[in-house]
Short mmCIF file of C-alpha atoms in Angstrom, two decimals:
data_model
loop_
_atom_site.label_atom_id
_atom_site.label_comp_id
_atom_site.label_asym_id
_atom_site.label_seq_id
_atom_site.Cartn_x
_atom_site.Cartn_y
_atom_site.Cartn_z
CA MET A 153 99.93 150.55 -49.49
CA LYS A 154 96.21 149.83 -49.50
CA VAL A 155 95.15 146.19 -49.52
CA LEU A 156 91.64 144.86 -50.15
CA VAL A 157 90.89 142.08 -47.64
CA THR A 158 87.85 139.96 -48.43
CA GLY A 159 86.57 138.18 -45.35
CA GLY A 160 88.32 140.81 -43.28
CA ALA A 161 85.71 140.54 -40.50
CA GLY A 162 86.61 136.90 -39.96
CA TYR A 163 89.10 135.21 -37.66
CA ILE A 164 92.27 135.31 -39.77
CA GLY A 165 91.05 138.26 -41.85
CA SER A 166 90.71 140.58 -38.87
CA ILE A 167 94.07 139.58 -37.42
CA THR A 168 95.72 140.07 -40.82
CA ALA A 169 94.12 143.51 -41.08
CA LYS A 170 95.79 144.43 -37.78
CA ALA A 171 99.14 143.06 -38.95
CA LEU A 172 98.86 145.14 -42.13
CA GLU A 173 98.18 148.25 -40.06
CA GLU A 174 101.12 147.58 -37.76
CA ALA A 175 103.35 147.34 -40.85
CA GLY A 176 102.11 150.74 -42.06
CA HIS A 177 99.56 149.55 -44.64
CA THR A 178 95.83 150.30 -44.90
CA PRO A 179 93.37 147.39 -45.13
CA VAL A 180 90.07 147.88 -46.95
CA ILE A 181 87.58 145.31 -45.71
CA LEU A 182 84.93 143.60 -47.85
CA ASP A 183 82.78 141.14 -45.92
CA SER A 184 79.20 139.89 -46.13
CA LEU A 185 79.15 139.28 -42.34
CA LEU A 186 77.75 135.80 -43.04
CA SER A 187 79.96 134.53 -40.23
CA GLY A 188 82.45 137.27 -39.38
CA PRO A 189 81.23 139.59 -36.60
CA ARG A 190 80.90 143.32 -37.27
CA GLN A 191 82.87 144.01 -34.06
CA PHE A 192 86.01 142.60 -35.70
CA VAL A 193 86.02 145.34 -38.34
CA GLY A 194 86.50 148.10 -35.80
CA ASP A 195 86.92 151.51 -37.40
CA ARG A 196 88.62 150.22 -40.55
CA ILE A 197 87.41 151.11 -44.05
CA PHE A 198 84.53 148.67 -44.50
CA TYR A 199 82.15 147.59 -47.23
CA GLU A 200 79.42 145.14 -46.33
CA GLY A 201 78.51 143.00 -49.29
CA ASP A 202 79.14 139.99 -51.48
CA ILE A 203 82.42 139.28 -53.25
CA ALA A 204 80.42 138.42 -56.40
CA ASP A 205 78.81 141.87 -56.49
CA ARG A 206 80.73 143.32 -59.43
CA ALA A 207 79.22 146.78 -59.00
CA LEU A 208 80.33 146.88 -55.37
CA VAL A 209 83.86 145.73 -56.23
CA ALA A 210 84.00 148.41 -58.93
CA ARG A 211 82.88 151.06 -56.41
CA ILE A 212 85.54 149.96 -53.94
CA VAL A 213 88.25 150.29 -56.59
CA GLU A 214 86.85 153.63 -57.76
CA GLU A 215 86.88 154.98 -54.21
CA HIS A 216 90.30 153.45 -53.45
CA PRO A 217 92.25 153.51 -56.72
CA ASP A 218 95.49 153.03 -54.79
CA ILE A 219 94.64 149.44 -53.77
CA GLU A 220 97.76 147.46 -54.65
CA SER A 221 96.60 143.90 -54.04
CA THR A 222 93.76 141.75 -52.74
CA ILE A 223 93.97 139.15 -49.97
CA HIS A 224 91.06 136.82 -50.70
CA MET A 225 89.99 135.11 -47.47
CA ALA A 226 86.20 135.13 -47.78
CA ALA A 227 85.03 131.51 -47.74
CA ARG A 228 83.00 128.89 -45.96
CA ILE A 229 85.49 126.78 -43.99
CA VAL A 230 83.77 124.09 -41.88
CA VAL A 231 84.60 120.60 -43.17
CA PRO A 232 81.57 118.67 -41.77
CA GLU A 233 79.23 121.43 -42.94
CA SER A 234 80.72 121.18 -46.44
CA VAL A 235 79.77 117.50 -46.52
CA GLU A 236 76.19 118.41 -45.59
CA LEU A 237 75.94 121.55 -47.77
CA PRO A 238 78.13 120.96 -50.84
CA TYR A 239 76.11 123.25 -53.11
CA GLU A 240 76.52 126.21 -50.79
CA TYR A 241 80.27 125.58 -50.56
CA TYR A 242 80.81 125.33 -54.31
CA ARG A 243 78.60 128.38 -54.92
CA ASP A 244 80.20 130.63 -52.32
CA ASN A 245 83.80 129.45 -52.49
CA VAL A 246 84.14 128.76 -56.21
CA ALA A 247 81.47 130.50 -58.30
CA LYS A 248 81.53 133.76 -56.37
CA SER A 249 85.32 133.87 -56.26
CA LEU A 250 85.43 133.59 -60.04
CA GLU A 251 83.33 136.73 -60.32
CA LEU A 252 85.68 138.53 -57.94
CA PHE A 253 88.83 137.44 -59.76
CA ASP A 254 87.50 138.38 -63.18
CA GLN A 255 86.29 141.77 -61.99
CA LEU A 256 89.56 142.62 -60.22
CA GLU A 257 91.56 141.72 -63.31
CA LYS A 258 89.29 143.83 -65.53
CA LEU A 259 89.62 146.75 -63.11
CA GLY A 260 93.40 146.64 -63.33
CA LYS A 261 93.93 145.13 -59.86
CA PRO A 262 95.58 141.83 -60.82
CA ARG A 263 97.58 140.95 -57.67
CA ILE A 264 95.75 138.31 -55.61
CA LEU A 265 96.83 136.46 -52.49
CA PHE A 266 94.55 133.46 -52.11
CA SER A 267 93.86 131.68 -48.83
CA SER A 268 94.06 127.98 -49.57
CA THR A 269 94.45 125.00 -47.27
CA ALA A 270 96.93 122.28 -46.44
CA SER A 271 94.04 119.85 -45.99
CA LEU A 272 94.14 119.10 -49.71
CA TYR A 273 97.54 117.37 -49.65
CA ALA A 274 97.64 113.63 -50.28
CA LEU A 275 98.79 111.54 -47.34
CA GLN A 276 102.59 111.31 -47.18
CA PRO A 277 104.39 108.48 -45.30
CA ALA A 278 106.38 110.93 -43.15
CA PHE A 279 103.51 113.49 -43.07
CA GLU A 280 105.80 116.36 -44.17
CA VAL A 281 104.55 118.04 -47.35
CA ARG A 282 106.10 120.40 -49.87
CA GLU A 283 104.29 122.61 -52.35
CA THR A 284 105.12 120.19 -55.16
CA ASP A 285 103.64 117.13 -53.42
CA PRO A 286 100.46 115.48 -54.75
CA VAL A 287 97.05 116.72 -53.66
CA GLU A 288 94.05 114.60 -52.82
CA PRO A 289 91.33 116.70 -51.16
CA THR A 290 88.98 114.59 -49.04
CA SER A 291 86.07 116.98 -48.40
CA PRO A 292 83.93 119.36 -50.45
CA TYR A 293 85.59 122.22 -48.55
CA ALA A 294 89.08 121.12 -49.57
CA ARG A 295 87.92 120.44 -53.13
CA THR A 296 86.59 124.00 -53.43
CA LYS A 297 90.02 125.28 -52.45
CA ARG A 298 91.75 123.06 -54.98
CA MET A 299 89.29 124.15 -57.66
CA MET A 300 90.10 127.77 -56.94
CA GLU A 301 93.82 127.06 -57.15
CA MET A 302 93.30 125.53 -60.59
CA CYS A 303 91.10 128.43 -61.66
CA LEU A 304 93.77 130.91 -60.59
CA GLU A 305 96.44 129.00 -62.50
CA ASP A 306 94.40 129.04 -65.71
CA ILE A 307 93.27 132.66 -65.39
CA ALA A 308 96.82 133.80 -64.61
CA ARG A 309 98.14 132.04 -67.70
CA ALA A 310 95.55 133.77 -69.89
CA THR A 311 95.35 137.28 -68.39
CA SER A 312 97.27 139.88 -66.39
CA LEU A 313 96.15 138.31 -63.10
CA ARG A 314 98.95 137.15 -60.82
CA ALA A 315 98.38 134.91 -57.80
CA ILE A 316 100.25 133.84 -54.70
CA ILE A 317 98.43 130.83 -53.31
CA LEU A 318 98.96 130.43 -49.56
CA ARG A 319 98.34 126.95 -48.23
CA TYR A 320 97.49 127.44 -44.57
CA PHE A 321 98.14 124.78 -42.04
CA ASN A 322 96.24 125.08 -38.71
CA PRO A 323 96.02 128.56 -37.22
CA ILE A 324 95.34 128.88 -33.49
CA GLY A 325 95.49 131.75 -31.02
CA ALA A 326 94.29 135.33 -31.21
CA ASP A 327 95.69 138.73 -32.05
CA PRO A 328 98.25 140.04 -29.52
CA ASP A 329 95.78 142.53 -28.00
CA LEU A 330 93.01 139.92 -27.68
CA GLU A 331 90.62 142.09 -29.69
CA THR A 332 89.79 139.36 -32.21
CA GLY A 333 90.09 135.57 -32.37
CA TYR A 334 88.15 132.44 -33.26
CA HIS A 335 84.54 133.62 -33.35
CA LEU A 336 82.17 130.82 -34.37
CA LYS A 337 79.70 130.34 -31.53
CA ASP A 338 79.47 126.60 -32.12
CA ALA A 339 83.15 125.74 -32.38
CA THR A 340 84.19 123.04 -34.85
CA HIS A 341 87.98 123.43 -34.80
CA VAL A 342 90.07 121.47 -32.36
CA VAL A 343 91.79 124.17 -30.29
CA PRO A 344 88.66 126.27 -29.63
CA LEU A 345 86.88 123.07 -28.59
CA LEU A 346 89.80 122.11 -26.34
CA ALA A 347 89.91 125.61 -24.88
CA GLN A 348 86.22 125.48 -24.05
CA ALA A 349 86.65 122.10 -22.35
CA ALA A 350 89.69 123.31 -20.41
CA LEU A 351 87.85 126.45 -19.27
CA GLY A 352 84.76 124.53 -18.19
CA TYR A 353 82.43 125.78 -20.95
CA ARG A 354 82.13 122.19 -22.26
CA ASP A 355 81.90 119.03 -20.19
CA LYS A 356 84.48 117.22 -22.34
CA PHE A 357 86.58 117.25 -25.49
CA THR A 358 85.95 114.49 -28.03
CA ILE A 359 88.84 113.02 -30.00
CA THR A 360 87.37 112.09 -33.38
CA GLY A 361 89.39 109.32 -35.00
CA THR A 362 91.72 107.12 -32.95
CA ASP A 363 92.75 104.45 -35.47
CA LEU A 364 94.65 106.59 -37.96
CA PRO A 365 98.14 105.69 -39.29
CA THR A 366 99.95 108.10 -36.97
CA ARG A 367 102.21 107.48 -33.97
CA ASP A 368 99.27 107.44 -31.53
CA GLY A 369 96.30 106.83 -33.83
CA THR A 370 95.00 110.40 -33.81
CA GLY A 371 95.14 113.01 -36.54
CA ILE A 372 98.33 115.02 -37.06
CA ARG A 373 98.40 118.75 -37.74
CA ASP A 374 100.79 121.68 -37.95
CA TYR A 375 99.60 124.39 -35.56
CA ILE A 376 100.64 127.95 -36.35
CA HIS A 377 99.93 131.03 -34.26
CA ALA A 378 97.40 133.20 -36.10
CA TRP A 379 99.63 136.23 -35.58
CA ASP A 380 102.54 134.50 -37.34
CA LEU A 381 100.16 133.60 -40.16
CA ALA A 382 98.99 137.21 -40.41
CA LYS A 383 102.56 138.47 -40.61
CA ALA A 384 103.20 136.06 -43.48
CA HIS A 385 100.45 137.82 -45.44
CA VAL A 386 102.13 141.17 -44.82
CA ARG A 387 105.40 139.83 -46.19
CA ALA A 388 103.61 138.31 -49.20
CA VAL A 389 101.93 141.64 -49.98
CA GLU A 390 105.23 143.48 -49.70
CA GLU A 391 107.19 140.93 -51.74
CA PHE A 392 104.44 140.07 -54.22
CA ASP A 393 106.18 141.01 -57.46
CA ALA A 394 109.51 139.56 -56.29
CA VAL A 395 107.86 136.23 -55.47
CA ILE A 396 106.21 136.02 -58.87
CA GLU A 397 109.48 136.93 -60.58
CA ALA A 398 111.41 134.35 -58.57
CA GLU A 399 108.84 131.69 -59.40
CA GLY A 400 109.14 132.34 -63.11
CA ALA A 401 105.40 131.78 -63.51
CA PRO A 402 102.24 133.91 -63.15
CA TYR A 403 101.38 132.15 -59.89
CA ALA A 404 103.20 130.70 -56.89
CA TYR A 405 102.38 128.27 -54.08
CA LEU A 406 103.63 128.78 -50.53
CA ASN A 407 103.11 126.60 -47.47
CA LEU A 408 102.49 128.57 -44.28
CA GLY A 409 103.10 126.40 -41.25
CA LYS A 410 105.37 125.90 -38.28
CA GLY A 411 107.08 122.87 -39.74
CA ASP A 412 106.39 120.14 -37.21
CA GLY A 413 103.56 117.70 -36.63
CA VAL A 414 101.47 117.47 -33.47
CA THR A 415 98.91 114.72 -32.93
CA VAL A 416 95.57 115.37 -31.25
CA ARG A 417 96.67 113.51 -28.13
CA GLU A 418 99.87 115.55 -28.02
CA LEU A 419 97.82 118.71 -28.44
CA VAL A 420 95.59 117.72 -25.52
CA ALA A 421 98.71 117.19 -23.40
CA ALA A 422 100.05 120.60 -24.42
CA VAL A 423 96.77 122.30 -23.47
CA GLU A 424 96.83 120.52 -20.11
CA ARG A 425 100.41 121.67 -19.61
CA VAL A 426 99.56 125.29 -20.38
CA VAL A 427 96.32 125.46 -18.39
CA GLY A 428 97.55 123.35 -15.49
CA ARG A 429 94.56 121.04 -15.31
CA THR A 430 93.26 117.86 -16.90
CA VAL A 431 90.96 118.14 -19.90
CA PRO A 432 88.10 115.60 -19.77
CA ILE A 433 88.30 113.41 -22.88
CA ALA A 434 85.95 111.18 -24.86
CA GLU A 435 86.67 109.25 -28.06
CA ALA A 436 84.57 108.87 -31.22
CA PRO A 437 84.96 107.73 -34.83
CA GLY A 438 86.40 110.16 -37.36
CA ARG A 439 84.17 112.77 -38.98
CA PRO A 440 83.25 112.61 -42.69
CA GLY A 441 85.81 114.45 -44.78
CA ASP A 442 88.52 114.68 -42.12
CA ALA A 443 92.09 114.19 -43.36
CA VAL A 444 94.74 112.19 -41.48
CA GLY A 445 96.88 115.30 -41.64
CA ALA A 446 100.28 116.69 -42.49
CA PHE A 447 102.82 119.28 -41.46
CA ALA A 448 104.54 121.90 -43.53
CA ASN A 449 107.87 122.11 -45.15
CA ALA A 450 107.97 125.92 -45.09
CA ASP A 451 111.42 126.42 -46.61
CA LYS A 452 110.00 128.14 -49.68
CA ALA A 453 108.21 130.80 -47.62
CA ALA A 454 111.44 131.34 -45.68
CA ALA A 455 113.41 131.79 -48.90
CA LEU A 456 110.95 134.02 -50.78
CA LEU A 457 109.36 135.97 -47.92
CA GLY A 458 112.06 135.92 -45.27
CA TRP A 459 109.39 134.49 -42.96
CA ARG A 460 109.24 131.74 -40.41
CA THR A 461 106.99 131.24 -37.41
CA GLU A 462 108.14 132.75 -34.13
CA ALA A 463 105.59 131.64 -31.52
CA THR A 464 105.90 128.28 -29.76
CA LEU A 465 103.00 125.83 -29.58
CA ASP A 466 102.53 126.66 -25.90
CA GLU A 467 102.44 130.39 -26.65
CA ALA A 468 99.82 129.84 -29.35
CA ILE A 469 97.72 127.70 -27.01
CA ALA A 470 98.03 130.31 -24.24
CA SER A 471 96.78 132.93 -26.69
CA ALA A 472 93.80 130.73 -27.63
CA LEU A 473 92.97 130.15 -23.96
CA ALA A 474 93.24 133.85 -23.15
CA TRP A 475 90.89 134.66 -26.01
CA GLY A 476 88.53 131.91 -24.85
CA GLU A 477 88.20 133.70 -21.53
CA LYS A 478 87.69 137.11 -23.12
CA ARG A 479 85.51 136.44 -26.15
CA GLN A 480 82.28 136.54 -24.13
CA ASP A 481 83.04 140.19 -23.33
CA VAL A 482 83.76 140.93 -27.01
CA LEU A 483 81.06 138.84 -28.72
CA GLY A 484 78.49 138.23 -26.00
CA TYR A 485 78.89 134.45 -25.84
CA GLU A 486 81.32 131.95 -24.35
#
């Protein structure tokens, strides 16, 4: 089938496009290239433009009437930046997405897979979270994701639109061929920063937040190999109608994670184990908007999609490190 992928030039978008191709599907990429590099599109069907451009979306559907569903990944995603630039985050993540959703529904393309985030869950005593657990987003970024979830719920109740809302945990690693990976030049996510410190591109890695209510005082996350995450999207596309039917509602929530929690200190130790050298460390207070963290109960995705993660944490870290060494050749910077 053909699948429209917004943000398909980005980190997870480009890897998902490859996973779709390997499963026999055809991705159609829509990306503004605000952050995603053109190199990540390759020779795929590509439209450069804004998701809120209704005329462009209509042209895409007219030229590809066999599009079966849309994976909506286009978004601003940097938590500290969202604290500094809330207007831009609400405009691009919420207002523009509403235009896209309404236009797709009017064009008769009502199946939407939405990239949400696990960072909106409320803190749980044992840190494990299920789709039915309370949410309490702590940053403008996370609040934009929760707003979009609520918008999708309401629109789906009132129209033909149907939504599978995928709550990502923490993707790391690159695609298996090391053609695409984490691309932001000034890294803000923990594993790219750790990789750069381990490879000597940074003089140290800074642990932000050391007095949190976890077993060692540092944040806890559920790290999932980006390739496993991409394959979950393929399964969700293929099982879309069955998931909606099983849910008994016009929308469904699915956690996509490995299912165990790793603290920042434990992650540092894992990187050191994989790379075989010590990572220089500094400590600093937590950043505005950062969540303590959580890890996934992914039983629902296993039941409805027949999907669970396959890569180990060490394999995912090795992939991230391998990409860290190669990305200068691909993107022109370290």
